[in-house]
Coordinates of C-alpha atoms in Angstrom, one line a residue:
Chain A
M13 CA 25.3 21.3 -26.1
A14 CA 21.6 20.4 -26.3
E15 CA 21.8 19.0 -22.7
R16 CA 23.2 22.3 -21.4
T17 CA 20.5 24.3 -23.3
S18 CA 17.6 22.3 -21.8
A19 CA 19.1 22.3 -18.3
D20 CA 19.8 26.0 -18.5
G21 CA 16.3 26.6 -19.9
I22 CA 14.7 24.7 -17.0
R23 CA 16.8 26.6 -14.4
A24 CA 15.9 29.9 -16.0
L25 CA 12.2 29.2 -16.2
A26 CA 12.2 27.8 -12.6
A27 CA 14.0 30.8 -11.3
A28 CA 11.7 33.2 -13.0
R29 CA 8.6 31.4 -11.7
R30 CA 10.1 30.6 -8.3
F31 CA 9.7 26.8 -8.6
S32 CA 10.9 24.8 -5.6
E33 CA 14.3 23.2 -5.6
A34 CA 12.7 19.7 -5.3
T35 CA 10.7 20.2 -8.5
V36 CA 13.7 21.5 -10.4
E37 CA 15.9 18.6 -9.2
R38 CA 13.3 16.1 -10.2
W39 CA 12.9 17.7 -13.6
L40 CA 16.6 17.7 -14.2
R41 CA 16.9 14.1 -13.3
L42 CA 14.8 13.2 -16.4
A43 CA 16.4 12.1 -19.6
E44 CA 17.3 15.0 -21.9
T45 CA 14.5 14.4 -24.4
D46 CA 11.9 14.0 -21.6
R47 CA 12.9 17.2 -19.8
A48 CA 13.0 19.1 -23.1
V49 CA 9.5 18.1 -23.9
L50 CA 8.3 19.3 -20.6
L51 CA 10.2 22.5 -20.9
R52 CA 8.5 23.3 -24.3
L53 CA 5.2 22.6 -22.7
A54 CA 5.9 24.7 -19.6
E55 CA 7.1 27.6 -21.8
R56 CA 4.2 27.4 -24.3
L57 CA 1.4 27.0 -21.7
R58 CA 3.1 29.2 -19.1
L59 CA 2.6 26.5 -16.5
G60 CA 2.7 27.2 -12.8
E61 CA 4.7 24.8 -10.6
N62 CA 1.6 22.7 -9.5
Q63 CA 0.4 22.4 -13.1
L64 CA 3.9 21.3 -14.3
R65 CA 4.1 18.8 -11.4
D66 CA 0.7 17.3 -12.3
L67 CA 1.8 16.8 -16.0
L68 CA 5.1 15.4 -14.9
D69 CA 3.5 13.0 -12.4
W70 CA 1.0 11.7 -14.8
S71 CA 3.3 11.5 -17.9
E72 CA 6.0 9.8 -15.8
E73 CA 3.5 7.3 -14.4
I74 CA 2.1 6.5 -17.9
A75 CA 5.7 6.1 -19.2
V76 CA 6.6 3.7 -16.3
R77 CA 3.5 1.6 -16.8
E78 CA 3.9 1.4 -20.6
R79 CA 7.7 1.1 -20.5
C80 CA 8.2 4.0 -22.8
S81 CA 9.7 7.5 -22.4
I82 CA 7.9 10.6 -21.3
A83 CA 8.6 12.1 -24.7
D84 CA 6.8 9.1 -26.3
V85 CA 3.8 9.8 -24.1
W86 CA 3.6 13.4 -25.4
R87 CA 3.9 12.2 -29.0
R88 CA 0.6 10.3 -28.7
E89 CA -2.0 11.2 -31.3
S90 CA -4.6 12.2 -28.7
L91 CA -2.2 14.7 -27.0
A92 CA -0.7 16.0 -30.2
S93 CA -4.1 16.8 -31.7
V94 CA -5.1 18.7 -28.5
L95 CA -1.9 20.7 -28.7
A96 CA -2.6 21.5 -32.3
R97 CA -6.0 23.0 -31.6
P98 CA -6.4 26.8 -31.5
L99 CA -7.2 27.2 -27.9
G100 CA -6.4 29.9 -25.3
R101 CA -4.0 29.1 -22.5
N102 CA -6.5 28.1 -19.9
Q103 CA -8.6 26.1 -22.3
M104 CA -5.5 24.4 -23.6
I105 CA -4.3 23.5 -20.1
A106 CA -7.7 22.1 -19.3
A107 CA -7.9 20.1 -22.5
V108 CA -4.4 18.7 -22.1
K109 CA -5.1 17.6 -18.6
L110 CA -8.3 15.9 -19.6
T111 CA -6.6 14.0 -22.4
L112 CA -3.6 13.1 -20.3
R113 CA -6.0 11.9 -17.5
A114 CA -7.7 9.5 -19.9
L115 CA -4.3 8.0 -20.7
R116 CA -3.3 7.9 -17.1
F117 CA -6.6 6.4 -15.9
P118 CA -7.8 4.4 -18.9
Q119 CA -10.1 2.1 -17.1
L120 CA -11.6 4.8 -14.9
A121 CA -12.0 7.1 -17.9
A122 CA -13.8 4.3 -19.8
A123 CA -16.1 3.6 -16.9
E124 CA -16.9 7.4 -16.6
A125 CA -17.5 7.5 -20.4
R126 CA -19.9 4.6 -20.1
L127 CA -21.8 6.3 -17.3
A128 CA -21.9 9.6 -19.1
E129 CA -23.4 7.8 -22.1
L130 CA -26.1 6.2 -19.9
I131 CA -26.9 9.7 -18.4
R132 CA -27.1 11.2 -21.9
Q133 CA -29.5 8.5 -23.0
L134 CA -31.9 9.7 -20.3
K135 CA -32.4 12.8 -22.4
L136 CA -32.9 15.0 -19.3
P137 CA -33.5 18.7 -19.7
R138 CA -30.5 21.0 -19.0
A139 CA -32.1 22.0 -15.7
I140 CA -31.6 18.5 -14.3
Q141 CA -28.0 17.6 -13.5
V142 CA -26.8 14.2 -12.5
H143 CA -23.8 14.1 -10.3
L144 CA -21.8 10.9 -9.9
P145 CA -19.3 10.3 -7.0
E146 CA -15.9 11.8 -7.6
H147 CA -13.6 9.2 -9.2
L148 CA -16.6 6.8 -8.9
E149 CA -15.5 6.3 -5.3
G150 CA -18.9 5.3 -3.9
N151 CA -22.4 4.7 -5.2
D152 CA -24.2 7.9 -4.2
V153 CA -25.9 9.6 -7.2
R154 CA -27.0 13.1 -6.6
I155 CA -29.6 14.9 -8.8
E156 CA -29.9 18.7 -9.0
L157 CA -33.0 20.4 -10.3
T158 CA -32.9 24.1 -11.1
G159 CA -36.0 26.1 -11.8
R160 CA -37.0 29.8 -11.9
S161 CA -40.6 29.2 -11.1
A162 CA -42.9 26.7 -9.4
A163 CA -44.2 25.6 -12.7
A164 CA -40.7 25.1 -14.1
L165 CA -39.7 23.1 -11.1
R166 CA -42.9 20.9 -11.4
D167 CA -42.2 20.3 -15.1
H168 CA -38.6 19.3 -14.3
A169 CA -39.7 17.0 -11.5
A170 CA -42.2 15.3 -13.8
A171 CA -39.5 14.9 -16.4
L172 CA -37.2 13.4 -13.8
Q173 CA -40.0 11.1 -12.6
R174 CA -40.4 9.8 -16.2
A175 CA -36.7 9.4 -16.6
L176 CA -36.3 7.5 -13.4
S177 CA -38.3 4.6 -14.8
A178 CA -35.8 4.1 -17.7
P179 CA -33.6 1.0 -17.6
Q180 CA -30.6 3.2 -17.8
V181 CA -31.1 4.3 -14.2
D182 CA -30.7 0.7 -13.0
E183 CA -27.8 0.3 -15.3
I184 CA -26.1 3.4 -13.8
F185 CA -26.2 1.9 -10.3
R186 CA -25.1 -1.5 -11.6
A187 CA -22.2 0.1 -13.2
L188 CA -21.2 1.9 -10.0
E189 CA -21.5 -1.3 -8.0
E190 CA -19.8 -3.7 -10.4
S191 CA -16.4 -4.0 -11.8
P192 CA -15.3 -2.3 -15.0
Chain B
M25 CA 18.5 -14.9 0.2
R26 CA 21.3 -12.8 1.6
R27 CA 21.0 -12.2 5.4
W28 CA 21.0 -8.6 6.5
A29 CA 23.8 -7.3 8.7
P30 CA 24.2 -3.7 9.8
E31 CA 27.4 -1.7 9.1
H32 CA 27.5 -0.4 12.7
V33 CA 25.7 -1.3 15.9
W34 CA 25.0 1.2 18.7
I35 CA 24.0 -0.2 22.1
E36 CA 22.4 2.0 24.8
Q37 CA 24.6 2.2 27.9
G38 CA 23.4 -0.2 30.5
E39 CA 21.8 -2.6 27.9
E40 CA 25.1 -4.1 26.7
D41 CA 24.5 -7.3 28.8
S42 CA 20.9 -7.8 27.9
P43 CA 20.2 -11.1 26.2
I44 CA 19.5 -9.4 22.9
A45 CA 22.7 -7.4 23.0
R46 CA 24.6 -10.5 23.8
R47 CA 23.1 -12.5 20.9
V48 CA 23.7 -9.6 18.5
R49 CA 27.3 -9.3 19.6
E50 CA 27.8 -13.0 19.1
S51 CA 26.2 -12.9 15.6
L52 CA 28.0 -9.9 14.3
A53 CA 31.6 -10.4 15.2
G54 CA 33.6 -8.0 13.2
V55 CA 30.9 -5.3 12.9
P56 CA 31.8 -2.1 14.7
M57 CA 29.8 -1.6 17.9
T58 CA 29.5 1.5 20.1
V59 CA 28.1 1.5 23.6
T60 CA 26.8 5.0 24.3
G61 CA 24.7 7.0 26.7
D62 CA 23.8 9.3 23.9
L63 CA 22.0 7.5 21.1
R64 CA 21.8 10.7 19.0
Q65 CA 25.2 9.6 17.7
A66 CA 23.4 6.8 15.9
E67 CA 21.0 9.1 14.0
P68 CA 21.7 9.0 10.3
G69 CA 22.6 12.3 8.7
K70 CA 22.3 12.6 5.0
D71 CA 19.9 10.3 3.1
R72 CA 18.4 9.5 6.4
F73 CA 16.0 6.7 5.6
A74 CA 18.5 4.7 3.5
T75 CA 21.3 5.2 6.0
G76 CA 19.0 4.3 8.8
K77 CA 18.5 0.8 7.3
R78 CA 22.3 0.1 7.5
R79 CA 22.7 0.7 11.2
L80 CA 21.2 -1.1 14.2
V81 CA 20.4 0.5 17.5
L82 CA 19.8 -1.7 20.6
Q83 CA 17.9 0.2 23.3
R84 CA 15.2 -0.1 25.9
H85 CA 11.7 0.7 25.0
H86 CA 9.8 3.0 27.3
G87 CA 6.1 3.0 27.5
S88 CA 3.4 0.6 26.3
F89 CA 4.3 -2.1 23.7
L90 CA 0.8 -3.3 22.9
Q91 CA -1.4 -1.3 20.5
H92 CA -4.5 -1.7 18.5
C93 CA -3.6 -2.2 14.8
P94 CA -3.9 1.2 13.1
A95 CA -5.9 -0.4 10.3
G96 CA -8.8 -0.2 12.7
T97 CA -10.0 3.1 11.3
P98 CA -13.6 4.3 11.8
G99 CA -15.8 3.4 8.8
L100 CA -13.7 0.4 7.9
V101 CA -14.3 -3.2 8.8
C102 CA -11.6 -4.2 11.3
C103 CA -10.4 -7.6 12.4
N104 CA -9.6 -6.6 16.0
Y105 CA -5.9 -7.2 15.7
L106 CA -3.3 -6.1 18.2
V107 CA 0.3 -5.2 17.4
V108 CA 3.4 -5.3 19.6
D109 CA 6.5 -3.4 18.4
L110 CA 9.7 -5.2 19.4
V111 CA 11.7 -3.8 16.5
S112 CA 11.2 -0.6 14.6
N113 CA 12.0 -0.3 10.9
C114 CA 12.9 -2.9 8.4
P115 CA 16.1 -3.7 6.5
Y116 CA 14.2 -4.3 3.3
D117 CA 13.4 -1.6 0.8
C118 CA 9.9 -2.1 -0.6
S119 CA 9.0 0.8 -2.9
Y120 CA 5.6 1.2 -1.4
C121 CA 6.5 0.7 2.3
F122 CA 4.6 3.1 4.6
L123 CA 7.6 3.2 7.0
Q124 CA 9.3 5.6 4.5
D125 CA 6.8 8.1 5.6
Y126 CA 5.9 6.9 9.1
L127 CA 9.4 6.6 10.3
A128 CA 10.9 9.4 8.2
N129 CA 11.9 11.3 11.3
N130 CA 13.1 8.3 13.3
P131 CA 14.6 6.0 10.7
A132 CA 17.3 4.0 12.6
M133 CA 16.7 0.3 12.8
K134 CA 16.0 -0.4 16.4
A135 CA 15.6 -3.6 18.4
F136 CA 14.3 -3.2 21.9
T137 CA 16.3 -4.9 24.6
N138 CA 13.4 -5.4 27.0
P139 CA 11.1 -7.8 25.3
G140 CA 10.4 -9.3 28.7
D141 CA 8.5 -6.1 29.6
A142 CA 6.4 -6.6 26.4
L143 CA 5.6 -10.2 27.3
A144 CA 4.6 -9.1 30.9
E145 CA 2.3 -6.5 29.4
I146 CA 0.7 -9.1 27.1
D147 CA 0.4 -11.6 29.9
A148 CA -1.5 -9.1 32.0
V149 CA -4.0 -8.4 29.2
L150 CA -4.5 -12.1 28.5
R151 CA -5.1 -12.9 32.2
A152 CA -7.5 -9.9 32.5
H153 CA -9.7 -11.2 29.6
P154 CA -9.6 -15.0 29.7
E155 CA -12.9 -15.1 27.7
R156 CA -11.4 -13.4 24.7
D157 CA -9.2 -14.8 21.9
F158 CA -6.5 -12.4 21.0
R159 CA -4.5 -12.2 17.7
I160 CA -1.2 -10.3 18.2
G161 CA 1.3 -9.6 15.6
T162 CA 4.9 -8.2 15.6
G163 CA 5.0 -7.2 11.9
E164 CA 3.5 -3.7 12.0
L165 CA 6.6 -1.5 12.3
A166 CA 9.0 -4.2 11.3
D167 CA 9.4 -7.5 9.4
S168 CA 8.8 -10.1 12.2
L169 CA 11.7 -12.3 11.2
A170 CA 14.2 -10.3 9.2
L171 CA 16.3 -9.6 12.3
D172 CA 15.6 -12.9 14.1
P173 CA 19.0 -14.4 13.0
L174 CA 20.6 -11.6 15.0
T175 CA 18.2 -11.0 17.9
G176 CA 16.8 -14.5 18.5
L177 CA 13.6 -12.9 19.6
T178 CA 11.4 -15.8 18.5
G179 CA 13.1 -17.9 21.1
E180 CA 11.3 -15.8 23.7
L181 CA 8.1 -15.2 21.8
V182 CA 7.1 -18.7 20.6
P183 CA 7.4 -20.4 24.0
F184 CA 5.5 -17.6 25.7
F185 CA 2.5 -17.9 23.3
A186 CA 2.7 -21.7 23.4
R187 CA 1.9 -21.4 27.1
H188 CA -1.2 -19.2 26.6
R189 CA -4.5 -20.6 25.4
N190 CA -6.3 -17.4 24.5
A191 CA -3.8 -15.8 22.2
T192 CA -2.2 -16.4 18.8
L193 CA 1.0 -14.8 17.8
E194 CA 1.4 -13.9 14.1
L195 CA 4.9 -13.5 12.8
K196 CA 4.6 -11.6 9.5
T197 CA 7.5 -11.6 7.1
K198 CA 8.9 -11.3 3.6
S199 CA 12.0 -13.2 4.6
D200 CA 13.0 -16.8 4.8
C201 CA 14.6 -16.4 8.2
V202 CA 12.9 -19.4 9.8
D203 CA 15.8 -21.4 11.2
N204 CA 15.2 -20.3 14.8
L205 CA 11.5 -21.4 14.6
L206 CA 12.2 -25.0 13.5
H207 CA 13.3 -26.4 16.9
L208 CA 10.5 -24.7 18.9
D209 CA 7.1 -26.2 19.6
P210 CA 4.3 -23.5 18.9
K211 CA 1.6 -25.8 20.3
G212 CA -0.8 -24.4 17.7
R213 CA -0.5 -20.8 19.0
V214 CA 1.7 -19.3 16.4
V215 CA 0.9 -18.4 12.8
V216 CA 3.8 -17.6 10.5
S217 CA 2.5 -15.5 7.6
W218 CA 4.0 -14.2 4.4
S219 CA 3.3 -11.0 2.6
V220 CA 3.0 -12.2 -1.0
N221 CA 2.6 -10.5 -4.3
A222 CA 2.7 -11.1 -8.0
T223 CA 6.3 -12.1 -8.9
A224 CA 6.7 -9.0 -11.1
I225 CA 6.1 -6.9 -8.0
C226 CA 8.2 -9.0 -5.7
A227 CA 11.1 -8.8 -8.2
E228 CA 10.9 -5.0 -8.9
D229 CA 9.4 -3.4 -5.8
E230 CA 10.5 -5.5 -2.8
A231 CA 14.3 -5.0 -2.7
G232 CA 16.2 -7.2 -0.3
T233 CA 13.4 -9.6 0.4
A234 CA 13.3 -13.3 -0.2
S235 CA 11.9 -14.3 -3.6
L236 CA 8.4 -15.7 -3.7
S237 CA 9.9 -19.2 -4.1
E238 CA 12.2 -18.7 -1.1
R239 CA 9.3 -17.5 1.0
L240 CA 7.2 -20.5 0.1
A241 CA 10.1 -22.9 0.7
A242 CA 10.4 -21.4 4.2
A243 CA 6.6 -21.8 4.6
R244 CA 6.9 -25.5 3.9
Q245 CA 9.6 -25.8 6.6
V246 CA 7.6 -24.1 9.3
Q247 CA 4.4 -25.9 8.4
A248 CA 6.3 -29.2 8.8
A249 CA 7.5 -27.9 12.2
G250 CA 3.9 -27.5 13.4
Y251 CA 3.1 -23.8 12.7
R252 CA 0.0 -22.6 11.0
L253 CA 0.4 -20.4 7.9
G254 CA -1.0 -17.1 6.9
F255 CA -0.7 -15.2 3.6
H256 CA -1.3 -11.6 3.0
F257 CA -2.0 -10.4 -0.5
D258 CA -1.2 -6.9 0.6
P259 CA -0.7 -4.5 -1.0
L260 CA -2.5 -5.7 -4.1
I261 CA -1.1 -3.6 -6.9
E262 CA -2.8 -3.0 -10.2
H263 CA -0.2 -3.4 -12.9
P264 CA -0.1 -4.7 -16.5
G265 CA -0.8 -8.5 -16.2
W266 CA -2.0 -8.4 -12.6
E267 CA -4.6 -11.1 -13.2
E268 CA -2.1 -13.6 -14.4
G269 CA 0.5 -12.5 -11.8
Y270 CA -1.8 -13.0 -8.8
R271 CA -3.3 -16.2 -10.3
D272 CA 0.3 -17.6 -10.6
T273 CA 1.1 -16.6 -7.0
V274 CA -2.0 -18.4 -5.7
A275 CA -1.0 -21.5 -7.8
M276 CA 2.5 -21.4 -6.4
I277 CA 1.2 -21.3 -2.8
A278 CA -1.2 -24.1 -3.5
A279 CA 1.7 -26.2 -4.9
A280 CA 3.9 -25.4 -2.0
V281 CA 1.9 -25.8 1.2
D282 CA -0.8 -28.0 2.8
A283 CA -4.0 -25.9 2.4
R284 CA -5.4 -27.4 5.7
R285 CA -2.6 -25.7 7.6
I286 CA -3.6 -22.2 6.4
A287 CA -5.1 -20.1 9.2
W288 CA -6.0 -17.1 7.2
I289 CA -5.5 -15.2 3.9
S290 CA -6.0 -11.4 3.6
L291 CA -6.5 -9.2 0.7
G292 CA -5.7 -5.5 0.9
S293 CA -5.4 -2.9 -1.8
L294 CA -2.5 -0.5 -2.0
R295 CA -3.2 2.6 0.1
L296 CA -1.0 5.7 0.1
T297 CA -1.0 8.8 2.2
P298 CA -0.1 12.0 0.3
T299 CA 3.2 12.1 2.1
L300 CA 4.1 8.5 1.3
R301 CA 3.3 9.2 -2.3
T302 CA 5.8 12.1 -2.2
A303 CA 8.4 9.9 -0.6
M304 CA 7.9 7.3 -3.3
R305 CA 8.3 9.9 -6.0
A306 CA 11.6 11.0 -4.5
R307 CA 13.0 7.4 -4.8
P308 CA 15.9 7.2 -7.3
T309 CA 14.1 5.0 -9.7
P310 CA 10.4 5.5 -10.6
T311 CA 8.2 2.7 -9.4
Q312 CA 5.5 0.9 -11.3
V313 CA 3.4 1.0 -8.1
L314 CA 2.6 4.7 -8.6
S315 CA 1.3 3.9 -12.1
A316 CA -1.8 2.1 -10.8
E317 CA -5.1 3.9 -11.3
L318 CA -5.0 5.5 -7.8
V319 CA -7.5 8.1 -6.7
P320 CA -8.2 9.8 -3.3
S321 CA -10.5 7.8 -1.0
P322 CA -12.7 9.4 1.6
D323 CA -10.1 8.7 4.3
G324 CA -7.6 10.8 2.5
K325 CA -5.5 7.9 1.2
A326 CA -5.0 7.1 -2.4
R327 CA -6.4 3.7 -3.5
V328 CA -7.1 2.1 -6.9
W329 CA -10.6 3.5 -7.8
R330 CA -13.4 1.4 -6.3
G331 CA -14.7 -0.4 -9.3
L332 CA -11.3 -1.6 -10.3
R333 CA -10.4 -2.4 -6.7
M334 CA -13.5 -4.6 -6.4
K335 CA -12.7 -6.3 -9.7
M336 CA -9.3 -7.2 -8.3
Y337 CA -10.7 -8.5 -5.0
R338 CA -13.3 -10.6 -6.8
T339 CA -10.8 -12.0 -9.2
I340 CA -8.2 -12.9 -6.7
Q341 CA -10.8 -14.1 -4.2
G342 CA -12.0 -16.4 -6.9
Y343 CA -8.5 -17.9 -7.4
L344 CA -8.3 -18.3 -3.6
R345 CA -11.7 -20.0 -3.2
E346 CA -10.8 -22.5 -5.9
A347 CA -7.4 -23.3 -4.4
F348 CA -8.2 -23.0 -0.7
P349 CA -12.0 -23.5 -0.3
N350 CA -11.8 -23.8 3.5
A351 CA -9.3 -21.1 4.3
P352 CA -10.8 -18.0 6.0
T353 CA -10.2 -14.9 3.9
Y354 CA -10.8 -11.3 4.7
L355 CA -10.4 -7.8 3.3
C356 CA -8.1 -5.3 5.1
M357 CA -9.0 -1.7 5.5
E358 CA -12.2 -1.7 3.4
P359 CA -15.6 -0.2 4.2
A360 CA -18.7 -2.4 4.7
A361 CA -20.0 -1.4 1.3
V362 CA -16.9 -2.9 -0.4
W363 CA -17.2 -6.1 1.6
Q364 CA -20.9 -6.3 0.6
N365 CA -20.1 -5.8 -3.1
V366 CA -17.2 -8.2 -3.2
R367 CA -18.3 -10.9 -0.8
G368 CA -22.0 -10.5 -0.5
E369 CA -21.7 -9.9 3.3
A370 CA -20.7 -7.1 5.7
P371 CA -19.7 -8.8 8.9
S372 CA -19.1 -6.9 12.2
D373 CA -15.5 -6.5 13.4
R374 CA -16.2 -9.1 16.1
E375 CA -17.5 -11.7 13.5
V376 CA -14.3 -11.2 11.4
A377 CA -12.1 -11.7 14.5
A378 CA -14.0 -14.8 15.5
R379 CA -13.6 -16.3 12.1
L380 CA -9.9 -15.7 12.1
A381 CA -9.6 -17.2 15.6
A382 CA -11.4 -20.2 14.3
G383 CA -8.9 -20.4 11.4
V384 CA -6.2 -21.1 14.0
A385 CA -8.3 -23.7 15.8
R386 CA -9.3 -25.5 12.6

């Protein structure tokens, strides 16, 4: 009975949102508990097809790597606590994806967190933004200065000049060049 | 290892008396064969890629055989390798195989009945450039040896390359189909190489292939018969326990073969086009390969993110240097920056090619 309910629910939701047949087939191939977890998420967060597919891809890949079920992945404390937060739909989807990404890419997320901490230690003003290469694929670091006057820009440039002599800057480049 | 045999063979009309067709007919007594002027009959219908691997088409190849290796992509260090496609598609079913995507619209197993034309084309190139040292492989769109028990192609290839002083043939395989090689004299011009991986990957993601132990037993046999050996750690796959897995594979190779007979060893990280990734997701059983920490690279392919990729290269290269200090090693499809970070050097394409040619002459 439960199996029929989840499959029916998936078909109804997919029809209402015009999901592709390939996505529906893949969803229905999952074990009952796994597809039911994703159905509850899709209904609660009103997921579009691409959003659902992203969550399915990542949670399936985590489950395969850790030899557990997709339902087990969604029972993790980090995800459960995000889902318990009082967030709007868009914020919730963003928070869920960020948390799931950290589980899906644990070593990359750790490397990114280490770099973010090094940047934080530079204590740069908000008008100076440090941009790292996407997915740390490369070692080009870009710095963006924003100012509403010549004086402000000069102040920010001077702050940047001071920050660039900090050992954390060398550490950032070492971290990009070296292994995790 | 179980030898592959097709469920049905189609032979292009006019090719039924070609040497390959004759050898296939003799090897596959009892397998239905159809001679036809319309090879569209051989095209698989439903479940095209899987069905395609169960049928064999023997047909003439039209056009050029010899190509530059497609790994020679701008921005990546290249080893100036040439490929010659005498067979198209592979009977094995590796979860990560790029042919799932590359041959999706043309999935029948094909063996070309005019290898003599390929050899004539190669001969002309070798004669036109006597000063160059060519490395030519047959393992790009196919496993070089998987069909050899049926086609006997190596009986034409090995003597041809044995006669030429400025070319080396590489036969790249995941099989142990080496019987036909053992009574031929390569005269130092043939490298038989094995794609190898951690045993967990071989066991779970390389369906139909020889086990790692079987591959290495075959390597011992061809080494004793006078062939040089190559090993390709490609694709390297990040998975739980990868460090121990690849360390053990290096140790197994070291225990099995004479390190002095190794011509080259390559390292290449898994790389997936978006369409290959889609094909892999559509497989009946989810594969651990997709669970690696893969991100998009500048060339559009997904790879393990750079820091982790470099860690894998450094780690495995360390195992290799310890086990085979004199064997030439190289990275496949990586930019100069990754070479520099991993190996402390960024050689030109020509330098890499020269080193590998020296690996044969060693």
